[in-house]
mmCIF file of C-alpha atoms in Angstrom:
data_model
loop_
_atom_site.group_PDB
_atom_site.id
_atom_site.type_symbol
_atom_site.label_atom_id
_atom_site.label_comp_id
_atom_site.label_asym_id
_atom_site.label_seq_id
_atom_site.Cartn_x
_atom_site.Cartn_y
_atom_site.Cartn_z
ATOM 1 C CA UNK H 1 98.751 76.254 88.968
ATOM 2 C CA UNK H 2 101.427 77.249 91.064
ATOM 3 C CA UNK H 3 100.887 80.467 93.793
ATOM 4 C CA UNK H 4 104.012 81.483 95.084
ATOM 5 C CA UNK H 5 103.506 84.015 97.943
ATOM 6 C CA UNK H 6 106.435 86.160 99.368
ATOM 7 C CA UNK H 7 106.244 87.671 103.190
ATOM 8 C CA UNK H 8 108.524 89.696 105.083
ATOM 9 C CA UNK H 9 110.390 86.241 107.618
ATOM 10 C CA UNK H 10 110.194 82.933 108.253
ATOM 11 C CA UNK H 11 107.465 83.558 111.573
ATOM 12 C CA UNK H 12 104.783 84.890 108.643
ATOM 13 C CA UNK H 13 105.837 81.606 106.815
ATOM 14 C CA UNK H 14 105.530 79.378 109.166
ATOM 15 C CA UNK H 15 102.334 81.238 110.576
ATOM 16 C CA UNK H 16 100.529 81.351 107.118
ATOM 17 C CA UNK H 17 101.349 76.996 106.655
ATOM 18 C CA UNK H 18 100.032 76.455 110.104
ATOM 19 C CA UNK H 19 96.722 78.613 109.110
ATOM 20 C CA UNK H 20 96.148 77.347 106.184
ATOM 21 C CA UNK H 21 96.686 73.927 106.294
ATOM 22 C CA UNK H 22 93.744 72.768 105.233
ATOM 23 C CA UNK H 23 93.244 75.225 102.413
ATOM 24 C CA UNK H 24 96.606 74.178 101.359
ATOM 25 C CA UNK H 25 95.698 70.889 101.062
ATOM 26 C CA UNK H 26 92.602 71.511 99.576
ATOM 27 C CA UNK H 27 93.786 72.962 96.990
ATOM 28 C CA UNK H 28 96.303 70.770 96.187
ATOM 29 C CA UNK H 29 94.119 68.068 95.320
ATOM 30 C CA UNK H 30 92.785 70.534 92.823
ATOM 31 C CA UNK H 31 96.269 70.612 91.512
ATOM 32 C CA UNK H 32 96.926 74.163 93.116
ATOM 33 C CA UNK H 33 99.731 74.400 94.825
ATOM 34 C CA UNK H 34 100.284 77.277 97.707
ATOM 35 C CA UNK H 35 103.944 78.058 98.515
ATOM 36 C CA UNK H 36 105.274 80.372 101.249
ATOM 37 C CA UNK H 37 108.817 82.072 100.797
ATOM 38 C CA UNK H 38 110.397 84.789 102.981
ATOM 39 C CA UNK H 39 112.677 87.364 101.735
ATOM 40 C CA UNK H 40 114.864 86.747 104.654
ATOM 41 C CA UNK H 41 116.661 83.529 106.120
ATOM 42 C CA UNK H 42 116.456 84.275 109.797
ATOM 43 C CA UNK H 43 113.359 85.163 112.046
ATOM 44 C CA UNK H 44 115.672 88.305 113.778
ATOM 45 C CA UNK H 45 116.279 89.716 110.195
ATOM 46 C CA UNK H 46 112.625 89.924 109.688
ATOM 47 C CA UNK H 47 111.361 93.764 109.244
ATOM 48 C CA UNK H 48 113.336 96.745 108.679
ATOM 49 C CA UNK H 49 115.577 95.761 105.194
ATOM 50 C CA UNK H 50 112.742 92.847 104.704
ATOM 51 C CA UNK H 51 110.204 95.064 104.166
ATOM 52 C CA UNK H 52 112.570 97.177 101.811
ATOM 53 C CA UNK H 53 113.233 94.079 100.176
ATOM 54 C CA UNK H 54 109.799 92.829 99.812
ATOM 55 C CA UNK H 55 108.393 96.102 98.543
ATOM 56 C CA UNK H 56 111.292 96.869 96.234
ATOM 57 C CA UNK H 57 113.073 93.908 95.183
ATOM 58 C CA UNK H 58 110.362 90.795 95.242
ATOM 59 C CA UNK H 59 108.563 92.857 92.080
ATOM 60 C CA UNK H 60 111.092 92.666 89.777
ATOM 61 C CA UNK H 61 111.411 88.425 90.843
ATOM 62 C CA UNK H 62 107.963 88.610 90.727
ATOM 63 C CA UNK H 63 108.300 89.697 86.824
ATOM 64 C CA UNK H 64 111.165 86.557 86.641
ATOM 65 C CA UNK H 65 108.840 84.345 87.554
ATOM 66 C CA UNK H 66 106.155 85.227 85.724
ATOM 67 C CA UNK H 67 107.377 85.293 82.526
ATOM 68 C CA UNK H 68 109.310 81.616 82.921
ATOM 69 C CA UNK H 69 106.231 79.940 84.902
ATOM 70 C CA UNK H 70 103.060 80.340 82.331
ATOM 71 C CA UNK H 71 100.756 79.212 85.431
ATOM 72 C CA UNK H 72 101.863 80.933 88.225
ATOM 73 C CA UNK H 73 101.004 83.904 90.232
ATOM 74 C CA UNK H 74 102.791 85.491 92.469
ATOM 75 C CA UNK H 75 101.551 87.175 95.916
ATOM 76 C CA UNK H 76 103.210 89.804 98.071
ATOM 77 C CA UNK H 77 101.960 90.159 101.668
ATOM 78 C CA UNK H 78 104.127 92.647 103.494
ATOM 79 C CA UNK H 79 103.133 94.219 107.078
ATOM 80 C CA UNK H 80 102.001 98.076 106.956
ATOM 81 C CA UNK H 81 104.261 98.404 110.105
ATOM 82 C CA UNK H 82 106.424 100.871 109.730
ATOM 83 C CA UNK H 83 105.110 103.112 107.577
ATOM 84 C CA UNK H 84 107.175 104.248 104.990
ATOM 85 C CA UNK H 85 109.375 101.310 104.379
ATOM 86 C CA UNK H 86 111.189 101.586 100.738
ATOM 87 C CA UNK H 87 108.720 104.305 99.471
ATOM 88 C CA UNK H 88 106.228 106.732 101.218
ATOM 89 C CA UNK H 89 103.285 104.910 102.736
ATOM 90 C CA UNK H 90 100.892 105.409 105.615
ATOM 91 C CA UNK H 91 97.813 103.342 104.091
ATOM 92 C CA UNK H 92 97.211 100.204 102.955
ATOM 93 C CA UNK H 93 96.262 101.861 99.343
ATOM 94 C CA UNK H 94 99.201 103.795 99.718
ATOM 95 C CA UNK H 95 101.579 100.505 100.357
ATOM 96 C CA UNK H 96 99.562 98.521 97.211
ATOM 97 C CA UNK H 97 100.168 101.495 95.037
ATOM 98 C CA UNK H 98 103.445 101.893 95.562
ATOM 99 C CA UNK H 99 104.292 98.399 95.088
ATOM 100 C CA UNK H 100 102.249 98.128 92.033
ATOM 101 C CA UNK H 101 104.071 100.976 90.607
ATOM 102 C CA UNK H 102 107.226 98.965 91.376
ATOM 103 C CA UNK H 103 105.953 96.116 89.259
ATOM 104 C CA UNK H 104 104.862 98.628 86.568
ATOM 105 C CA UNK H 105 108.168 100.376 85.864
ATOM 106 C CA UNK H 106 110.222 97.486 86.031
ATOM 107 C CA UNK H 107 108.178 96.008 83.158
ATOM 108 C CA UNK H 108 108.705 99.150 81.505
ATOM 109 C CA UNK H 109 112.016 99.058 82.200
ATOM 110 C CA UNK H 110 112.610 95.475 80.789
ATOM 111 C CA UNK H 111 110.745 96.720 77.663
ATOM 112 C CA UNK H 112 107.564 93.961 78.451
ATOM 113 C CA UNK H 113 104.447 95.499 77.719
ATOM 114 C CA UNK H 114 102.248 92.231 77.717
ATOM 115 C CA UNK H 115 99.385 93.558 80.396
ATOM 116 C CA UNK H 116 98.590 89.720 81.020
ATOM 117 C CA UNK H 117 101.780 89.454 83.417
ATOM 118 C CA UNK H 118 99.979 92.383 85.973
ATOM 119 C CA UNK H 119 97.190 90.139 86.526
ATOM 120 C CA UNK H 120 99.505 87.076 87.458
ATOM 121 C CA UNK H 121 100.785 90.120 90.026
ATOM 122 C CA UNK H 122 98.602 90.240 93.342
ATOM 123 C CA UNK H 123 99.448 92.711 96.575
ATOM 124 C CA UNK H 124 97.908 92.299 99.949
ATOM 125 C CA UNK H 125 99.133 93.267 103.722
ATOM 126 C CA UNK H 126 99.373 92.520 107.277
ATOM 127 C CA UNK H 127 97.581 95.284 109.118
ATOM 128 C CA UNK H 128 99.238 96.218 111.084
ATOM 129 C CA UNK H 129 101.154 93.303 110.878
ATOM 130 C CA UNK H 130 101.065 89.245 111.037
ATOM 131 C CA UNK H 131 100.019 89.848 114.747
ATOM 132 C CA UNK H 132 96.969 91.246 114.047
ATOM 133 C CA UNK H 133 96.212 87.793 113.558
ATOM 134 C CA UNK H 134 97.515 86.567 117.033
ATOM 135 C CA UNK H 135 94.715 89.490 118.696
ATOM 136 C CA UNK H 136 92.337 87.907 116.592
ATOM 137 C CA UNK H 137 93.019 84.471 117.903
ATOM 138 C CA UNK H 138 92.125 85.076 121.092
ATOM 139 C CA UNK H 139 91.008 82.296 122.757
ATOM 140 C CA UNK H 140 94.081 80.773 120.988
ATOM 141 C CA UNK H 141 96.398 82.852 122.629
ATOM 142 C CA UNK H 142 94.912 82.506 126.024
ATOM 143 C CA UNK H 143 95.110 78.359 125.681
ATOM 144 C CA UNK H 144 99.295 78.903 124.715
ATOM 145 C CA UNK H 145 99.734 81.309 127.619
ATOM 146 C CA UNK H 146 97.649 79.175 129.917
ATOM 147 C CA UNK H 147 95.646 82.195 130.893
ATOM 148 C CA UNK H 148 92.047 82.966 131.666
ATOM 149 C CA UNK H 149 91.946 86.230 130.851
ATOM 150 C CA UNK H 150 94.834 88.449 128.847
ATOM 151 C CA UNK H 151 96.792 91.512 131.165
ATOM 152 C CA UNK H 152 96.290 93.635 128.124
ATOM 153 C CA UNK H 153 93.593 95.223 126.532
ATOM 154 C CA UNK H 154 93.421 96.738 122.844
ATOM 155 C CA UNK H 155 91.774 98.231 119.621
ATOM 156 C CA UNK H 156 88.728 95.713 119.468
ATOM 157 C CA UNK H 157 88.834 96.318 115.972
ATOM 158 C CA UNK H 158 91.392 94.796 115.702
ATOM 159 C CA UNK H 159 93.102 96.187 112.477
ATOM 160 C CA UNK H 160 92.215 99.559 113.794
ATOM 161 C CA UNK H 161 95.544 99.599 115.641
ATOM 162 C CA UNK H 162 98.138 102.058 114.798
ATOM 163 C CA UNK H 163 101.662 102.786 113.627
ATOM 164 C CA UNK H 164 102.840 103.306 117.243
ATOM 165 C CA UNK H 165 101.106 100.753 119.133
ATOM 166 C CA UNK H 166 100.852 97.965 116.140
ATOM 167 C CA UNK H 167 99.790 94.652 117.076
ATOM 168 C CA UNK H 168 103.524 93.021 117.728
ATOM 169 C CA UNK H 169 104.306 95.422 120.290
ATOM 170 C CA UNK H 170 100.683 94.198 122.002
ATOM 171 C CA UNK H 171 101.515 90.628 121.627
ATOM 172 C CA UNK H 172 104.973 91.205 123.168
ATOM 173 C CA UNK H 173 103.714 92.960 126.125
ATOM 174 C CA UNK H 174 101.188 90.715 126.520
ATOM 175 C CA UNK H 175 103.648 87.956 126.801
ATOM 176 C CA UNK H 176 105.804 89.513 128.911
ATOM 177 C CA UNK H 177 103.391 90.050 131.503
ATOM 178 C CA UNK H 178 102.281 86.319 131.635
ATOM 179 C CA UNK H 179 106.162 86.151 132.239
ATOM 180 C CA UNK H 180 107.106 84.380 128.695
ATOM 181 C CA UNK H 181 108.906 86.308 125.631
ATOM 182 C CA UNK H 182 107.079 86.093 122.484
ATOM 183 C CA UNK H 183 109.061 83.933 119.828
ATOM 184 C CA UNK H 184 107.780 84.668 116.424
ATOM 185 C CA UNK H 185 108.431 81.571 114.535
ATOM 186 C CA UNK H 186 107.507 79.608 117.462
ATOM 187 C CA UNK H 187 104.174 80.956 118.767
ATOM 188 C CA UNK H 188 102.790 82.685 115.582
ATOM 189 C CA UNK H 189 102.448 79.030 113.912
ATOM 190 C CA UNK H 190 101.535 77.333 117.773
ATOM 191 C CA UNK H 191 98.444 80.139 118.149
ATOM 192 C CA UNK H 192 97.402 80.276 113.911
ATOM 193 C CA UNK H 193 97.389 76.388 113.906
ATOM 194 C CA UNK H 194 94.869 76.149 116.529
ATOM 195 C CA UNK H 195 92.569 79.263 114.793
ATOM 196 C CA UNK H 196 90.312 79.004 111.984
ATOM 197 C CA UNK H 197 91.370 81.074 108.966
ATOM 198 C CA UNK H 198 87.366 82.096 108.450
ATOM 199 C CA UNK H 199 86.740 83.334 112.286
ATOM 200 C CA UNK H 200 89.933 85.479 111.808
ATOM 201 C CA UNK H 201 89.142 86.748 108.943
ATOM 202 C CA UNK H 202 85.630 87.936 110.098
ATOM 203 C CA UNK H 203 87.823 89.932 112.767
ATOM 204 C CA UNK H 204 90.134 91.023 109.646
ATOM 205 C CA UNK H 205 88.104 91.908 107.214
ATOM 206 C CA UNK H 206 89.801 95.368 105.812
ATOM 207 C CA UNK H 207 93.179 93.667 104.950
ATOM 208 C CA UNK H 208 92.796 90.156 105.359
ATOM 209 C CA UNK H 209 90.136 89.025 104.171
ATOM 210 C CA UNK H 210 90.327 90.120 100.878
ATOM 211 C CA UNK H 211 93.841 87.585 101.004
ATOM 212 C CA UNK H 212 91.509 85.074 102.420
ATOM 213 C CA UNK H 213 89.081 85.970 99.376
ATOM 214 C CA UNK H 214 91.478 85.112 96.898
ATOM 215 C CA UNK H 215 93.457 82.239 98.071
ATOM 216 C CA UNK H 216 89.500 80.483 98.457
ATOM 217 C CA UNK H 217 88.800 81.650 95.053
ATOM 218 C CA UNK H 218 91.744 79.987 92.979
#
């Protein structure tokens, strides 16, 4: 079996590999294999036209791949931040409905009406985004900065953050007061590959988990 899972830039990539390292692995010896692929080439192009992309474009791949690739399934894992990004969407039920409905009319729209390709189809999110992950790896984050304690406090519940405060703009500010600038690609995958993927997603447990739930369950 072959999971192909498409995120917004190369940071979420390389943050998801260093996560999941082991459960890669593990599953590859069960002749799984896990793959990562963002919808854009460079870490600054990441948001904005990615998310378009992901939400609007990566369906109709998805459908390409799909069909060609018997045992495959394909993911999508975009942030909720911003909100209304390629459709209208607040919610993280808005953002999976809209994408499924994607999916749905360009099967229509290829004239494929085998139902068996939606379940090969899977939609989850970063809530608020991929650094919702970093907050939850807090003693992770404290051990890159070199820190004690953090300069900035937050939403304990940690996916309870919001569209004007979302976890990025934490993690930034955060970072800046320690005197550093946050580097996606670089950090994300520094602080992730030190964290368990099971601690954070007891701390994630309305978006994240239920990714968490089916990459265990392949």
């Amino acid at each position: 079996m072959r999971v192909l899972i498409y995120v917004e830039g190369p940071s979420d990539k390389l943050a998801m590999e260093a996560l999941f390292a082991s459960l890669i692995n593990n599953k590859y010896q069960q002749g799984i294999r896990i793959e990562f692929f963002p919808v854009k080439g460079s870490d600054n192009s990441r948001g904005g036209d990615a998310k378009k992309d992901l939400l609007t474009k990566t369906p109709i791949t998805a459908i390409n791949i799909i069909r060609n690739q018997p045992d495959s399934i394909v993911v999508v894992i975009p942030d909720l931040y911003p909100k209304n990004k390629g459709f209208e969407h607040e919610t993280v039920q808005d953002l999976e409905n809209g994408i499924l409905k994607n999916f749905t009319q360009a099967l229509q729209s290829k004239g494929i009406t085998d139902n068996r390709l939606r379940e090969r189809f899977r939609v989850f999110c970063f809530k608020h985004d991929l650094e919702a992950l970093i907050l939850a790896a807090e003693s992770e984050l404290k051990s890159v900065l070199g820190v004690n304690t953090l300069p900035i406090t937050w939403t304990k519940t940690i996916e309870d953050q919001n569209h004007d405060v979302p976890p990025k703009k934490i993690v930034e500010g955060i970072f800046q007061e320690c005197g550093k600038k946050y580097q996606g690609s670089v950090d994300a995958p520094k602080i992730l590959g030190n964290a368990r993927y099971q601690d954070i997603a007891e701390q994630c447990p309305q978006a994240f988990r239920p990714f968490v739930d089916f990459l265990e369950h392949l």
